[in-house]
C-alpha positions as YAML, in Angstrom:
chain: A
units: angstrom
residues:
- id: 1
  name: MET
  ca: [9.15, 0.33, -44.71]
- id: 2
  name: LYS
  ca: [7.52, -2.29, -42.53]
- id: 3
  name: PHE
  ca: [10.74, -2.65, -40.52]
- id: 4
  name: THR
  ca: [10.79, 1.10, -39.78]
- id: 5
  name: GLY
  ca: [7.28, 0.92, -38.32]
- id: 6
  name: MET
  ca: [8.38, -1.90, -36.01]
- id: 7
  name: VAL
  ca: [11.32, 0.18, -34.82]
- id: 8
  name: ARG
  ca: [9.02, 3.12, -34.08]
- id: 9
  name: VAL
  ca: [6.72, 0.93, -32.01]
- id: 10
  name: SER
  ca: [9.69, -0.51, -30.13]
- id: 11
  name: TRP
  ca: [11.10, 2.96, -29.45]
- id: 12
  name: SER
  ca: [7.64, 4.10, -28.35]
- id: 13
  name: CYS
  ca: [7.45, 1.15, -25.96]
- id: 14
  name: LEU
  ca: [10.90, 1.94, -24.60]
- id: 15
  name: ALA
  ca: [9.97, 5.59, -24.13]
- id: 16
  name: LEU
  ca: [6.78, 4.58, -22.32]
- id: 17
  name: LEU
  ca: [8.72, 2.20, -20.07]
- id: 18
  name: ALA
  ca: [11.28, 4.93, -19.31]
- id: 19
  name: VAL
  ca: [8.51, 7.36, -18.31]
- id: 20
  name: LEU
  ca: [6.85, 4.72, -16.10]
- id: 21
  name: HIS
  ca: [10.21, 3.86, -14.50]
- id: 22
  name: CYS
  ca: [10.96, 7.53, -13.78]
- id: 23
  name: ALA
  ca: [7.49, 8.07, -12.30]
- id: 24
  name: THR
  ca: [7.92, 5.01, -10.09]
- id: 25
  name: ALA
  ca: [11.41, 6.11, -9.01]
- id: 26
  name: TRP
  ca: [10.08, 9.61, -8.22]
- id: 27
  name: ALA
  ca: [7.24, 8.18, -6.08]
- id: 28
  name: ILE
  ca: [9.69, 5.98, -4.17]
- id: 29
  name: ALA
  ca: [12.07, 8.91, -3.61]
- id: 30
  name: GLN
  ca: [9.25, 11.05, -2.18]
- id: 31
  name: ASP
  ca: [8.41, 8.58, 0.58]
- id: 32
  name: GLY
  ca: [11.69, 6.73, 0.82]
- id: 33
  name: GLU
  ca: [9.90, 3.42, 0.40]
- id: 34
  name: ALA
  ca: [7.51, 2.03, -2.19]
- id: 35
  name: TYR
  ca: [3.94, 1.38, -1.10]
- id: 36
  name: ARG
  ca: [3.36, -2.30, -0.34]
- id: 37
  name: ILE
  ca: [0.10, -3.76, -1.67]
- id: 38
  name: GLN
  ca: [-2.35, -5.02, 0.97]
- id: 39
  name: PRO
  ca: [-5.46, -7.23, 0.89]
- id: 40
  name: GLY
  ca: [-8.45, -5.03, 0.06]
- id: 41
  name: ASP
  ca: [-6.52, -2.76, -2.31]
- id: 42
  name: VAL
  ca: [-8.01, -2.34, -5.79]
- id: 43
  name: LEU
  ca: [-5.54, -2.50, -8.68]
- id: 44
  name: ALA
  ca: [-5.94, -1.50, -12.33]
- id: 45
  name: ILE
  ca: [-4.02, -3.82, -14.65]
- id: 46
  name: SER
  ca: [-3.70, -3.40, -18.40]
- id: 47
  name: VAL
  ca: [-1.67, -4.87, -21.22]
- id: 48
  name: TRP
  ca: [-1.01, -2.53, -24.12]
- id: 49
  name: ARG
  ca: [-3.07, -3.45, -27.23]
- id: 50
  name: GLU
  ca: [-4.82, -6.33, -25.39]
- id: 51
  name: GLU
  ca: [-8.33, -5.16, -24.45]
- id: 52
  name: ASP
  ca: [-9.22, -8.55, -22.95]
- id: 53
  name: LEU
  ca: [-6.37, -8.14, -20.44]
- id: 54
  name: GLN
  ca: [-7.49, -4.81, -19.02]
- id: 55
  name: THR
  ca: [-9.01, -5.41, -15.63]
- id: 56
  name: GLU
  ca: [-9.52, -4.18, -12.10]
- id: 57
  name: ALA
  ca: [-8.65, -6.63, -9.36]
- id: 58
  name: MET
  ca: [-9.27, -6.46, -5.64]
- id: 59
  name: VAL
  ca: [-6.53, -8.12, -3.61]
- id: 60
  name: ARG
  ca: [-8.19, -11.04, -1.84]
- id: 61
  name: PRO
  ca: [-7.71, -11.81, 1.88]
- id: 62
  name: ASP
  ca: [-5.12, -14.44, 0.86]
- id: 63
  name: GLY
  ca: [-3.12, -11.63, -0.79]
- id: 64
  name: ARG
  ca: [-3.62, -12.83, -4.37]
- id: 65
  name: ILE
  ca: [-5.27, -11.51, -7.52]
- id: 66
  name: SER
  ca: [-6.43, -13.43, -10.59]
- id: 67
  name: ILE
  ca: [-5.23, -12.35, -14.04]
- id: 68
  name: PRO
  ca: [-6.32, -13.97, -17.33]
- id: 69
  name: LEU
  ca: [-3.46, -16.11, -18.73]
- id: 70
  name: ALA
  ca: [-1.26, -15.36, -15.70]
- id: 71
  name: GLY
  ca: [-3.46, -17.13, -13.15]
- id: 72
  name: ASP
  ca: [-3.32, -16.35, -9.43]
- id: 73
  name: VAL
  ca: [-0.53, -13.92, -8.57]
- id: 74
  name: LEU
  ca: [0.59, -13.03, -5.04]
- id: 75
  name: ALA
  ca: [0.26, -9.24, -4.70]
- id: 76
  name: ARG
  ca: [0.37, -8.75, -0.90]
- id: 77
  name: GLY
  ca: [3.61, -7.18, 0.29]
- id: 78
  name: LYS
  ca: [4.85, -6.31, -3.20]
- id: 79
  name: SER
  ca: [5.37, -2.87, -4.65]
- id: 80
  name: VAL
  ca: [3.39, -1.94, -7.75]
- id: 81
  name: GLU
  ca: [6.58, -2.26, -9.82]
- id: 82
  name: GLU
  ca: [7.39, -5.73, -8.43]
- id: 83
  name: LEU
  ca: [3.88, -6.91, -9.25]
- id: 84
  name: ARG
  ca: [4.07, -5.40, -12.75]
- id: 85
  name: VAL
  ca: [7.31, -7.28, -13.43]
- id: 86
  name: GLU
  ca: [5.87, -10.59, -12.20]
- id: 87
  name: ILE
  ca: [2.73, -10.25, -14.33]
- id: 88
  name: ALA
  ca: [4.84, -9.31, -17.37]
- id: 89
  name: ASP
  ca: [7.07, -12.36, -16.80]
- id: 90
  name: ARG
  ca: [4.05, -14.66, -16.64]
- id: 91
  name: LEU
  ca: [2.50, -13.20, -19.80]
- id: 92
  name: ALA
  ca: [5.70, -12.91, -21.85]
- id: 93
  name: GLY
  ca: [5.26, -16.35, -23.43]
- id: 94
  name: PHE
  ca: [1.78, -15.48, -24.69]
- id: 95
  name: ILE
  ca: [2.13, -11.90, -25.96]
- id: 96
  name: PRO
  ca: [4.96, -10.41, -28.07]
- id: 97
  name: ASP
  ca: [6.10, -6.79, -27.43]
- id: 98
  name: LEU
  ca: [4.47, -6.89, -24.02]
- id: 99
  name: VAL
  ca: [3.83, -3.69, -22.07]
- id: 100
  name: VAL
  ca: [2.06, -4.18, -18.73]
- id: 101
  name: THR
  ca: [0.80, -1.38, -16.54]
- id: 102
  name: VAL
  ca: [-0.25, -1.81, -12.90]
- id: 103
  name: SER
  ca: [-1.60, 1.04, -10.81]
- id: 104
  name: THR
  ca: [-3.37, 1.39, -7.50]
- id: 105
  name: LYS
  ca: [-6.95, 2.52, -7.88]
- id: 106
  name: GLN
  ca: [-8.03, 2.39, -4.24]
- id: 107
  name: LEU
  ca: [-5.81, 1.80, -1.21]
- id: 108
  name: LEU
  ca: [-8.45, 0.13, 0.93]
- id: 109
  name: GLY
  ca: [-6.02, -2.31, 2.53]
- id: 110
  name: HIS
  ca: [-3.90, 0.34, 4.26]
- id: 111
  name: LYS
  ca: [-5.84, 0.41, 7.54]
- id: 112
  name: ILE
  ca: [-5.17, 1.06, 11.19]
- id: 113
  name: TYR
  ca: [-7.61, 0.70, 14.07]
- id: 114
  name: VAL
  ca: [-8.28, 2.90, 17.07]
- id: 115
  name: ILE
  ca: [-10.40, 1.39, 19.87]
- id: 116
  name: GLY
  ca: [-11.34, 2.19, 23.43]
- id: 117
  name: LYS
  ca: [-12.14, 5.52, 25.01]
- id: 118
  name: VAL
  ca: [-12.01, 7.76, 21.94]
- id: 119
  name: ALA
  ca: [-14.79, 9.84, 20.39]
- id: 120
  name: ARG
  ca: [-14.97, 7.78, 17.15]
- id: 121
  name: PRO
  ca: [-13.41, 4.31, 17.48]
- id: 122
  name: GLY
  ca: [-13.05, 2.23, 14.35]
- id: 123
  name: GLU
  ca: [-10.92, 1.41, 11.35]
- id: 124
  name: PHE
  ca: [-9.27, 4.15, 9.34]
- id: 125
  name: VAL
  ca: [-8.11, 3.81, 5.73]
- id: 126
  name: LEU
  ca: [-4.91, 5.79, 5.25]
- id: 127
  name: ASN
  ca: [-3.58, 7.51, 2.16]
- id: 128
  name: SER
  ca: [-0.36, 8.51, 3.89]
- id: 129
  name: ARG
  ca: [1.74, 7.49, 6.87]
- id: 130
  name: VAL
  ca: [0.40, 8.67, 10.24]
- id: 131
  name: ASP
  ca: [1.83, 8.63, 13.73]
- id: 132
  name: VAL
  ca: [0.03, 7.81, 16.98]
- id: 133
  name: MET
  ca: [-0.99, 11.42, 17.72]
- id: 134
  name: GLN
  ca: [-2.46, 11.80, 14.23]
- id: 135
  name: ALA
  ca: [-4.39, 8.54, 14.62]
- id: 136
  name: LEU
  ca: [-5.83, 9.70, 17.93]
- id: 137
  name: SER
  ca: [-6.86, 12.95, 16.26]
- id: 138
  name: MET
  ca: [-8.54, 11.02, 13.41]
- id: 139
  name: ALA
  ca: [-10.54, 9.15, 16.06]
- id: 140
  name: GLY
  ca: [-11.80, 12.47, 17.45]
- id: 141
  name: GLY
  ca: [-9.51, 12.53, 20.48]
- id: 142
  name: MET
  ca: [-9.93, 10.78, 23.80]
- id: 143
  name: THR
  ca: [-12.95, 10.79, 26.07]
- id: 144
  name: ARG
  ca: [-12.90, 12.32, 29.53]
- id: 145
  name: PHE
  ca: [-12.11, 9.04, 31.33]
- id: 146
  name: ALA
  ca: [-9.39, 7.75, 28.99]
- id: 147
  name: GLY
  ca: [-6.21, 6.40, 30.57]
- id: 148
  name: LEU
  ca: [-3.80, 8.85, 28.93]
- id: 149
  name: GLU
  ca: [-0.70, 7.23, 30.41]
- id: 150
  name: ASN
  ca: [-1.54, 3.65, 29.44]
- id: 151
  name: ILE
  ca: [-2.28, 3.75, 25.70]
- id: 152
  name: LYS
  ca: [-0.90, 0.78, 23.78]
- id: 153
  name: ILE
  ca: [-0.18, 0.03, 20.16]
- id: 154
  name: LEU
  ca: [-0.68, -3.61, 19.18]
- id: 155
  name: ARG
  ca: [1.49, -4.67, 16.25]
- id: 156
  name: ARG
  ca: [1.68, -8.14, 14.70]
- id: 157
  name: VAL
  ca: [5.10, -9.02, 13.27]
- id: 158
  name: ASP
  ca: [5.55, -12.45, 11.66]
- id: 159
  name: GLY
  ca: [2.49, -13.76, 13.50]
- id: 160
  name: VAL
  ca: [3.67, -12.54, 16.93]
- id: 161
  name: GLU
  ca: [1.75, -9.78, 18.72]
- id: 162
  name: HIS
  ca: [3.88, -6.96, 20.17]
- id: 163
  name: VAL
  ca: [2.74, -4.27, 22.59]
- id: 164
  name: ILE
  ca: [4.22, -0.79, 22.27]
- id: 165
  name: PRO
  ca: [3.43, 1.58, 25.18]
- id: 166
  name: PHE
  ca: [2.40, 5.19, 24.51]
- id: 167
  name: ASN
  ca: [2.07, 7.85, 27.22]
- id: 168
  name: TYR
  ca: [-0.09, 10.64, 25.81]
- id: 169
  name: ALA
  ca: [0.33, 12.74, 28.96]
- id: 170
  name: LEU
  ca: [4.11, 12.93, 28.39]
- id: 171
  name: VAL
  ca: [3.89, 13.59, 24.65]
- id: 172
  name: GLU
  ca: [1.29, 16.31, 25.25]
- id: 173
  name: LYS
  ca: [3.89, 18.09, 27.43]
- id: 174
  name: GLY
  ca: [6.54, 17.78, 24.72]
- id: 175
  name: ARG
  ca: [8.46, 14.95, 26.41]
- id: 176
  name: GLY
  ca: [8.94, 11.35, 25.31]
- id: 177
  name: LEU
  ca: [8.34, 12.32, 21.68]
- id: 178
  name: GLU
  ca: [10.11, 9.16, 20.47]
- id: 179
  name: GLN
  ca: [6.93, 7.30, 21.49]
- id: 180
  name: ASN
  ca: [5.01, 9.04, 18.71]
- id: 181
  name: ILE
  ca: [5.93, 6.35, 16.19]
- id: 182
  name: LEU
  ca: [4.68, 5.98, 12.63]
- id: 183
  name: LEU
  ca: [1.93, 3.38, 12.54]
- id: 184
  name: GLU
  ca: [2.07, 0.40, 10.22]
- id: 185
  name: VAL
  ca: [-0.68, -1.39, 8.33]
- id: 186
  name: GLY
  ca: [-2.84, -3.34, 10.76]
- id: 187
  name: ASP
  ca: [-1.70, -1.55, 13.92]
- id: 188
  name: VAL
  ca: [-4.32, -1.22, 16.67]
- id: 189
  name: VAL
  ca: [-4.20, 1.78, 19.02]
- id: 190
  name: VAL
  ca: [-5.88, 0.86, 22.33]
- id: 191
  name: VAL
  ca: [-7.03, 3.68, 24.61]
- id: 192
  name: PRO
  ca: [-8.09, 2.25, 28.01]
...
């Protein structure tokens, strides 16, 4: 009788894991790429039947979070599923029949910046991917004296700053549309 109860729990765990896997796969298929965790994001982490291991963690500027028993874990650049697997691996020696859940609570680290001659310069937290035209719209559009032909996107890749030109005047006329690239986390749109 006791053995049957253990089998039910195990099958329940497997069913839960299958549902979580399908949900994760569906989310990845919708965007084509899993969201990558950024410093500033707030994560909800829980371990099934372990109330002391249910926590919210903000990803620190160094890209890490602190989890009881698991210690400091690098979260920056990982998908939610990759982080879940790492936390589960670290806790496996302490907790039998381990089921870990990680979810994003607030995506505060997914930011771009628009500066210069726009109506509302500043940082913008994004919940979806945006292109340059959408970012300019979020910033309220350009001011009267903006240099429409000399807009630049600053992008840091592996510590090296790259400049990507953007000619709003061309895109506005329906030409040079390949310039209207999707922005990445940390991109800065400069409107002279």
